[in-house]
CSV table of C-alpha atoms in Angstrom, one decimal:
chain,number,residue,atom,x,y,z
A,1,UNK,CA,-51.8,-147.7,24.7
A,2,UNK,CA,-50.6,-150.4,22.8
A,3,UNK,CA,-48.2,-150.4,19.8
A,4,UNK,CA,-49.8,-150.1,16.6
A,5,UNK,CA,-50.6,-152.7,14.0
A,6,UNK,CA,-49.9,-151.7,10.5
A,7,UNK,CA,-51.5,-155.3,9.7
A,8,UNK,CA,-54.6,-153.1,10.9
A,9,UNK,CA,-53.7,-150.6,8.4
A,10,UNK,CA,-53.1,-152.8,5.2
A,11,UNK,CA,-55.1,-152.5,2.1
A,12,UNK,CA,-57.1,-155.9,1.9
A,13,UNK,CA,-55.6,-156.2,-1.7
A,14,UNK,CA,-52.2,-156.6,-0.3
A,15,UNK,CA,-53.2,-159.9,1.9
A,16,UNK,CA,-56.0,-160.7,-0.8
A,17,UNK,CA,-52.2,-160.4,-4.3
A,18,UNK,CA,-50.5,-163.0,-1.4
A,19,UNK,CA,-53.8,-165.4,-0.7
A,20,UNK,CA,-53.8,-165.8,-4.2
A,21,UNK,CA,-50.4,-166.6,-5.1
A,22,UNK,CA,-50.3,-168.5,-1.8
A,23,UNK,CA,-47.5,-167.4,0.0
A,24,UNK,CA,-48.6,-168.4,3.4
A,25,UNK,CA,-48.5,-166.2,7.0
A,26,UNK,CA,-47.7,-162.7,6.7
A,27,UNK,CA,-44.9,-161.6,9.0
A,28,UNK,CA,-43.6,-158.3,8.6
A,29,UNK,CA,-45.8,-154.8,7.4
A,30,UNK,CA,-43.7,-151.6,6.0
A,31,UNK,CA,-45.6,-148.0,5.1
A,32,UNK,CA,-43.4,-146.5,3.2
A,33,UNK,CA,-43.5,-142.6,5.1
A,34,UNK,CA,-44.5,-139.9,3.7
A,35,UNK,CA,-42.3,-136.4,3.0
A,36,UNK,CA,-43.2,-133.0,2.2
A,37,UNK,CA,-39.7,-132.3,2.1
A,38,UNK,CA,-39.7,-132.2,-2.0
A,39,UNK,CA,-42.4,-130.3,-1.9
A,40,UNK,CA,-41.8,-127.2,0.4
A,41,UNK,CA,-38.8,-126.7,-1.4
A,42,UNK,CA,-40.9,-126.1,-4.6
A,43,UNK,CA,-42.7,-123.9,-2.7
A,44,UNK,CA,-40.2,-121.9,-1.0
A,45,UNK,CA,-38.6,-121.7,-4.3
A,46,UNK,CA,-41.9,-120.8,-6.2
A,47,UNK,CA,-41.7,-117.7,-3.7
A,48,UNK,CA,-38.6,-116.3,-3.9
A,49,UNK,CA,-39.4,-116.8,-7.7
A,50,UNK,CA,-41.9,-114.9,-6.5
A,51,UNK,CA,-40.3,-112.4,-4.6
A,52,UNK,CA,-37.5,-111.7,-6.7
A,53,UNK,CA,-39.6,-110.5,-9.8
A,54,UNK,CA,-41.6,-108.4,-6.8
A,55,UNK,CA,-38.3,-106.6,-5.9
A,56,UNK,CA,-37.5,-105.7,-9.7
A,57,UNK,CA,-40.7,-103.9,-10.0
A,58,UNK,CA,-40.3,-102.2,-7.1
A,59,UNK,CA,-37.2,-101.2,-7.9
A,60,UNK,CA,-37.5,-100.4,-11.7
A,61,UNK,CA,-40.2,-97.7,-9.8
A,62,UNK,CA,-43.9,-98.8,-10.8
A,63,UNK,CA,-46.9,-97.3,-9.4
A,64,UNK,CA,-47.9,-97.7,-5.7
A,65,UNK,CA,-51.0,-99.8,-7.2
A,66,UNK,CA,-49.0,-102.5,-9.2
A,67,UNK,CA,-46.7,-102.8,-5.9
A,68,UNK,CA,-50.0,-103.0,-3.8
A,69,UNK,CA,-51.4,-105.8,-6.4
A,70,UNK,CA,-47.9,-107.1,-6.2
A,71,UNK,CA,-47.8,-107.9,-2.7
A,72,UNK,CA,-51.3,-109.2,-1.9
A,73,UNK,CA,-50.2,-111.3,-4.8
A,74,UNK,CA,-47.6,-112.9,-3.1
A,75,UNK,CA,-49.1,-112.9,-0.1
A,76,UNK,CA,-52.4,-114.7,-1.1
A,77,UNK,CA,-49.9,-117.3,-2.5
A,78,UNK,CA,-48.2,-117.7,0.3
A,79,UNK,CA,-51.2,-118.4,1.9
A,80,UNK,CA,-52.2,-121.2,-0.5
A,81,UNK,CA,-49.6,-122.9,-0.3
A,82,UNK,CA,-48.3,-122.5,3.2
A,83,UNK,CA,-51.9,-124.9,3.0
A,84,UNK,CA,-52.2,-126.8,0.0
A,85,UNK,CA,-48.2,-128.0,0.8
A,86,UNK,CA,-49.2,-130.3,3.4
A,87,UNK,CA,-51.8,-131.1,2.3
A,88,UNK,CA,-50.8,-132.3,-1.2
A,89,UNK,CA,-47.9,-134.3,1.4
A,90,UNK,CA,-50.9,-135.9,4.5
A,91,UNK,CA,-52.4,-136.9,1.2
A,92,UNK,CA,-49.6,-138.8,-0.9
A,93,UNK,CA,-49.3,-142.3,-2.0
A,94,UNK,CA,-48.8,-144.7,0.3
A,95,UNK,CA,-46.4,-147.5,-0.8
A,96,UNK,CA,-46.9,-151.1,1.4
A,97,UNK,CA,-44.4,-153.7,1.3
A,98,UNK,CA,-45.7,-156.8,3.4
A,99,UNK,CA,-43.6,-160.0,4.0
A,100,UNK,CA,-45.4,-163.2,3.8
A,101,UNK,CA,-43.2,-166.5,4.6
A,102,UNK,CA,-42.8,-167.6,0.9
A,103,UNK,CA,-43.3,-164.1,-0.7
A,104,UNK,CA,-43.1,-161.1,-0.7
A,105,UNK,CA,-46.0,-158.2,-2.1
A,106,UNK,CA,-45.7,-154.3,-2.3
A,107,UNK,CA,-48.7,-151.7,-4.0
A,108,UNK,CA,-48.6,-148.4,-4.3
A,109,UNK,CA,-51.4,-146.1,-3.6
A,110,UNK,CA,-54.4,-147.4,-5.8
A,111,UNK,CA,-52.2,-148.8,-8.4
A,112,UNK,CA,-52.3,-153.0,-8.4
A,113,UNK,CA,-50.1,-154.9,-5.9
A,114,UNK,CA,-47.7,-156.4,-7.4
A,115,UNK,CA,-46.6,-160.0,-5.4
A,116,UNK,CA,-44.0,-163.3,-6.1
A,117,UNK,CA,-43.0,-166.1,-4.3
A,118,UNK,CA,-38.9,-166.2,-3.3
A,119,UNK,CA,-38.1,-168.0,-6.2
A,120,UNK,CA,-39.2,-165.4,-8.7
A,121,UNK,CA,-37.3,-163.0,-7.5
A,122,UNK,CA,-34.2,-162.3,-10.0
A,123,UNK,CA,-32.4,-159.4,-8.1
A,124,UNK,CA,-32.1,-157.6,-4.6
A,125,UNK,CA,-30.4,-154.8,-3.9
A,126,UNK,CA,-29.5,-153.5,-0.4
A,127,UNK,CA,-28.1,-150.5,0.7
A,128,UNK,CA,-27.7,-148.4,3.4
A,129,UNK,CA,-26.9,-144.1,3.3
A,130,UNK,CA,-25.4,-142.3,6.1
A,131,UNK,CA,-26.1,-138.8,5.7
A,132,UNK,CA,-23.9,-137.3,7.6
A,133,UNK,CA,-23.5,-133.1,8.5
A,134,UNK,CA,-20.0,-130.6,10.0
A,135,UNK,CA,-19.0,-135.0,10.5
A,136,UNK,CA,-21.4,-136.5,12.1
A,137,UNK,CA,-23.9,-139.3,10.6
A,138,UNK,CA,-27.4,-137.6,11.3
A,139,UNK,CA,-29.5,-140.6,9.5
A,140,UNK,CA,-28.7,-143.3,8.0
A,141,UNK,CA,-31.8,-144.7,4.9
A,142,UNK,CA,-32.2,-148.1,3.8
A,143,UNK,CA,-33.6,-149.1,0.5
A,144,UNK,CA,-34.3,-152.4,-1.1
A,145,UNK,CA,-34.8,-152.5,-4.4
A,146,UNK,CA,-36.5,-156.4,-6.1
A,147,UNK,CA,-36.4,-157.0,-9.3
A,148,UNK,CA,-39.4,-159.9,-10.1
A,149,UNK,CA,-41.5,-160.8,-13.3
A,150,UNK,CA,-44.4,-158.8,-12.0
A,151,UNK,CA,-42.6,-156.0,-11.8
A,152,UNK,CA,-39.5,-153.8,-9.9
A,153,UNK,CA,-40.1,-152.2,-6.4
A,154,UNK,CA,-37.9,-150.2,-3.6
A,155,UNK,CA,-39.0,-149.3,-0.8
A,156,UNK,CA,-36.8,-146.9,1.6
A,157,UNK,CA,-36.6,-144.7,5.0
A,158,UNK,CA,-34.4,-144.1,7.5
A,159,UNK,CA,-36.2,-145.3,10.5
A,160,UNK,CA,-35.4,-149.2,12.2
A,161,UNK,CA,-38.7,-150.3,10.1
A,162,UNK,CA,-36.8,-149.8,5.9
A,163,UNK,CA,-33.7,-152.4,7.6
A,164,UNK,CA,-36.0,-154.6,9.0
A,165,UNK,CA,-37.8,-155.0,6.0
A,166,UNK,CA,-34.8,-155.0,3.0
A,167,UNK,CA,-33.1,-158.1,6.5
A,168,UNK,CA,-36.2,-159.9,5.8
A,169,UNK,CA,-36.5,-160.1,1.3
A,170,UNK,CA,-32.9,-160.1,1.8
A,171,UNK,CA,-32.5,-162.8,4.0
A,172,UNK,CA,-35.9,-165.1,3.0
A,173,UNK,CA,-35.0,-164.2,-1.7
A,174,UNK,CA,-30.7,-165.4,-0.2
A,175,UNK,CA,-32.2,-168.6,1.3
A,176,UNK,CA,-34.1,-169.7,-2.0
A,177,UNK,CA,-31.2,-168.9,-3.8
A,178,UNK,CA,-28.6,-171.3,-1.4
A,179,UNK,CA,-31.0,-174.0,-1.6
A,180,UNK,CA,-31.8,-174.0,-5.3
A,181,UNK,CA,-28.1,-173.4,-5.8
A,182,UNK,CA,-27.6,-177.1,-3.6
A,183,UNK,CA,-29.2,-178.9,-4.9
A,184,UNK,CA,-28.2,-177.8,-8.3
A,185,UNK,CA,-24.3,-178.5,-7.1
A,186,UNK,CA,-25.9,-181.9,-6.0
A,187,UNK,CA,-27.2,-182.4,-9.8
A,188,UNK,CA,-24.3,-181.7,-11.9
A,189,UNK,CA,-21.7,-183.5,-9.4
A,190,UNK,CA,-24.1,-187.0,-9.5
A,191,UNK,CA,-23.2,-186.4,-13.6
A,192,UNK,CA,-19.9,-185.3,-13.4
A,193,UNK,CA,-19.3,-188.7,-10.9
A,194,UNK,CA,-20.5,-190.8,-13.6
A,195,UNK,CA,-18.6,-188.9,-16.2
A,196,UNK,CA,-15.6,-189.1,-14.6
A,197,UNK,CA,-15.7,-193.0,-13.8
A,198,UNK,CA,-15.8,-194.1,-17.9
A,199,UNK,CA,-13.0,-192.2,-17.9
A,200,UNK,CA,-13.5,-188.8,-18.5
A,201,UNK,CA,-12.0,-185.1,-17.9
A,202,UNK,CA,-13.9,-181.8,-16.9
A,203,UNK,CA,-12.3,-178.5,-17.6
A,204,UNK,CA,-12.4,-175.8,-14.8
A,205,UNK,CA,-10.7,-172.8,-15.9
A,206,UNK,CA,-7.1,-173.5,-15.7
A,207,UNK,CA,-8.0,-176.8,-14.1
A,208,UNK,CA,-8.2,-180.3,-15.4
A,209,UNK,CA,-10.1,-182.6,-12.6
A,210,UNK,CA,-10.1,-186.1,-14.2
A,211,UNK,CA,-10.0,-189.8,-12.1
A,212,UNK,CA,-6.1,-190.2,-12.3
A,213,UNK,CA,-5.8,-186.6,-10.7
A,214,UNK,CA,-5.1,-182.6,-10.7
A,215,UNK,CA,-4.1,-180.9,-13.9
A,216,UNK,CA,-2.4,-177.3,-14.2
A,217,UNK,CA,-1.2,-176.2,-17.0
A,218,UNK,CA,0.3,-179.5,-18.6
A,219,UNK,CA,1.4,-181.0,-14.9
A,220,UNK,CA,-0.9,-183.3,-13.4
A,221,UNK,CA,-1.3,-183.9,-10.1
A,222,UNK,CA,-2.1,-187.3,-8.6
A,223,UNK,CA,-4.9,-187.4,-5.8
A,224,UNK,CA,-2.8,-188.9,-3.7
A,225,UNK,CA,-0.1,-187.1,-3.4
A,226,UNK,CA,-2.5,-184.3,-2.9
A,227,UNK,CA,-2.8,-182.3,0.5
A,228,UNK,CA,-5.5,-180.0,0.5
A,229,UNK,CA,-7.1,-177.5,-2.6
A,230,UNK,CA,-9.0,-174.8,-0.8
A,231,UNK,CA,-9.2,-171.4,-1.3
A,232,UNK,CA,-7.7,-169.0,0.4
A,233,UNK,CA,-8.7,-165.6,0.8
A,234,UNK,CA,-9.8,-164.6,-3.3
A,235,UNK,CA,-7.5,-167.6,-4.2
A,236,UNK,CA,-7.4,-171.5,-4.4
A,237,UNK,CA,-4.6,-172.8,-4.1
A,238,UNK,CA,-3.3,-176.5,-4.3
A,239,UNK,CA,-1.1,-178.2,-1.9
A,240,UNK,CA,1.6,-181.3,-2.4
A,241,UNK,CA,2.0,-183.6,1.1
A,242,UNK,CA,5.3,-182.2,1.9
A,243,UNK,CA,5.6,-178.9,0.0
A,244,UNK,CA,5.3,-175.7,1.8
A,245,UNK,CA,4.5,-173.6,-1.5
A,246,UNK,CA,1.2,-174.5,-3.3
A,247,UNK,CA,2.1,-176.8,-6.7
A,248,UNK,CA,-0.7,-175.0,-7.7
A,249,UNK,CA,-2.1,-171.2,-7.2
A,250,UNK,CA,-5.3,-169.6,-9.5
A,251,UNK,CA,-7.4,-166.6,-8.2
A,252,UNK,CA,-10.9,-167.8,-8.2
A,253,UNK,CA,-12.7,-165.5,-10.7
A,254,UNK,CA,-11.1,-167.4,-13.2
A,255,UNK,CA,-12.4,-170.7,-12.1
A,256,UNK,CA,-16.1,-171.3,-13.1
A,257,UNK,CA,-18.3,-172.7,-11.1
A,258,UNK,CA,-15.6,-173.2,-7.9
A,259,UNK,CA,-18.0,-174.3,-5.8
A,260,UNK,CA,-18.2,-177.3,-7.4
A,261,UNK,CA,-14.7,-177.5,-8.8
A,262,UNK,CA,-13.3,-177.6,-4.5
A,263,UNK,CA,-16.1,-180.0,-4.0
A,264,UNK,CA,-15.4,-182.4,-6.5
A,265,UNK,CA,-11.6,-181.7,-6.5
A,266,UNK,CA,-12.2,-182.7,-2.1
A,267,UNK,CA,-14.1,-185.7,-2.8
A,268,UNK,CA,-11.8,-187.0,-5.6
A,269,UNK,CA,-8.9,-186.0,-3.2
A,270,UNK,CA,-10.3,-188.0,0.1
A,271,UNK,CA,-10.8,-190.7,-1.7
A,272,UNK,CA,-7.7,-191.5,-3.1
A,273,UNK,CA,-6.0,-191.3,0.1
A,274,UNK,CA,-9.0,-194.0,1.1
A,275,UNK,CA,-7.4,-196.8,-1.2
A,276,UNK,CA,-4.0,-196.2,-1.1
């Protein structure tokens, strides 16, 4: 018997939304696993409550007919609940999430699908929650929460398929974000180059960059004397040739656009060394 292919069961509205948004070829289909745990919990709570009410009547000395009627009602409710609860859980709306080459589509029950390209996703958070019993991890629930203009959604589960769909969504989003950030950094780098060539200065928090050098706390360090401007751990270090201690040191959190700052500093330092 071949492996079950969820693409054969996926609602037509999901790939239809992907085709409408031009999301490309399908890569992965995920269906959330329905669970009857919450249904059974509510049913058992109702059953215990009914039993306690019945015991109150028994202890209070009500007639045998009253007790018999209560037993019949309780037995009937138990029988009907034992049938209705699994059926309600079985026909509970199913949530589908399908990953395509250029985006993702999510649909819950018969509601309209939520579709968006990778660059339309404004936020993506993944979580892994371990369920521990007596110091032993029994299972791990993987969930991914996605935000985009078309709507927000979350898929989760304790099977490898849930981890897989979360990884695919996060990787697709991160890849697009990295490309956008790289293109933005390239454009900004060109703008900064023109500004610096005209004698301008650019501030990055406690640092100020110019063709003359790197300024920090009122001291200007010439680029040809700087051996390295690098991120070490969570701190940006500025090292001067021949000195063991950093000439300047600042936490990366205090330097806006730290990646751009490191790129510009490295380019100016290399250019100054080549001209000397």
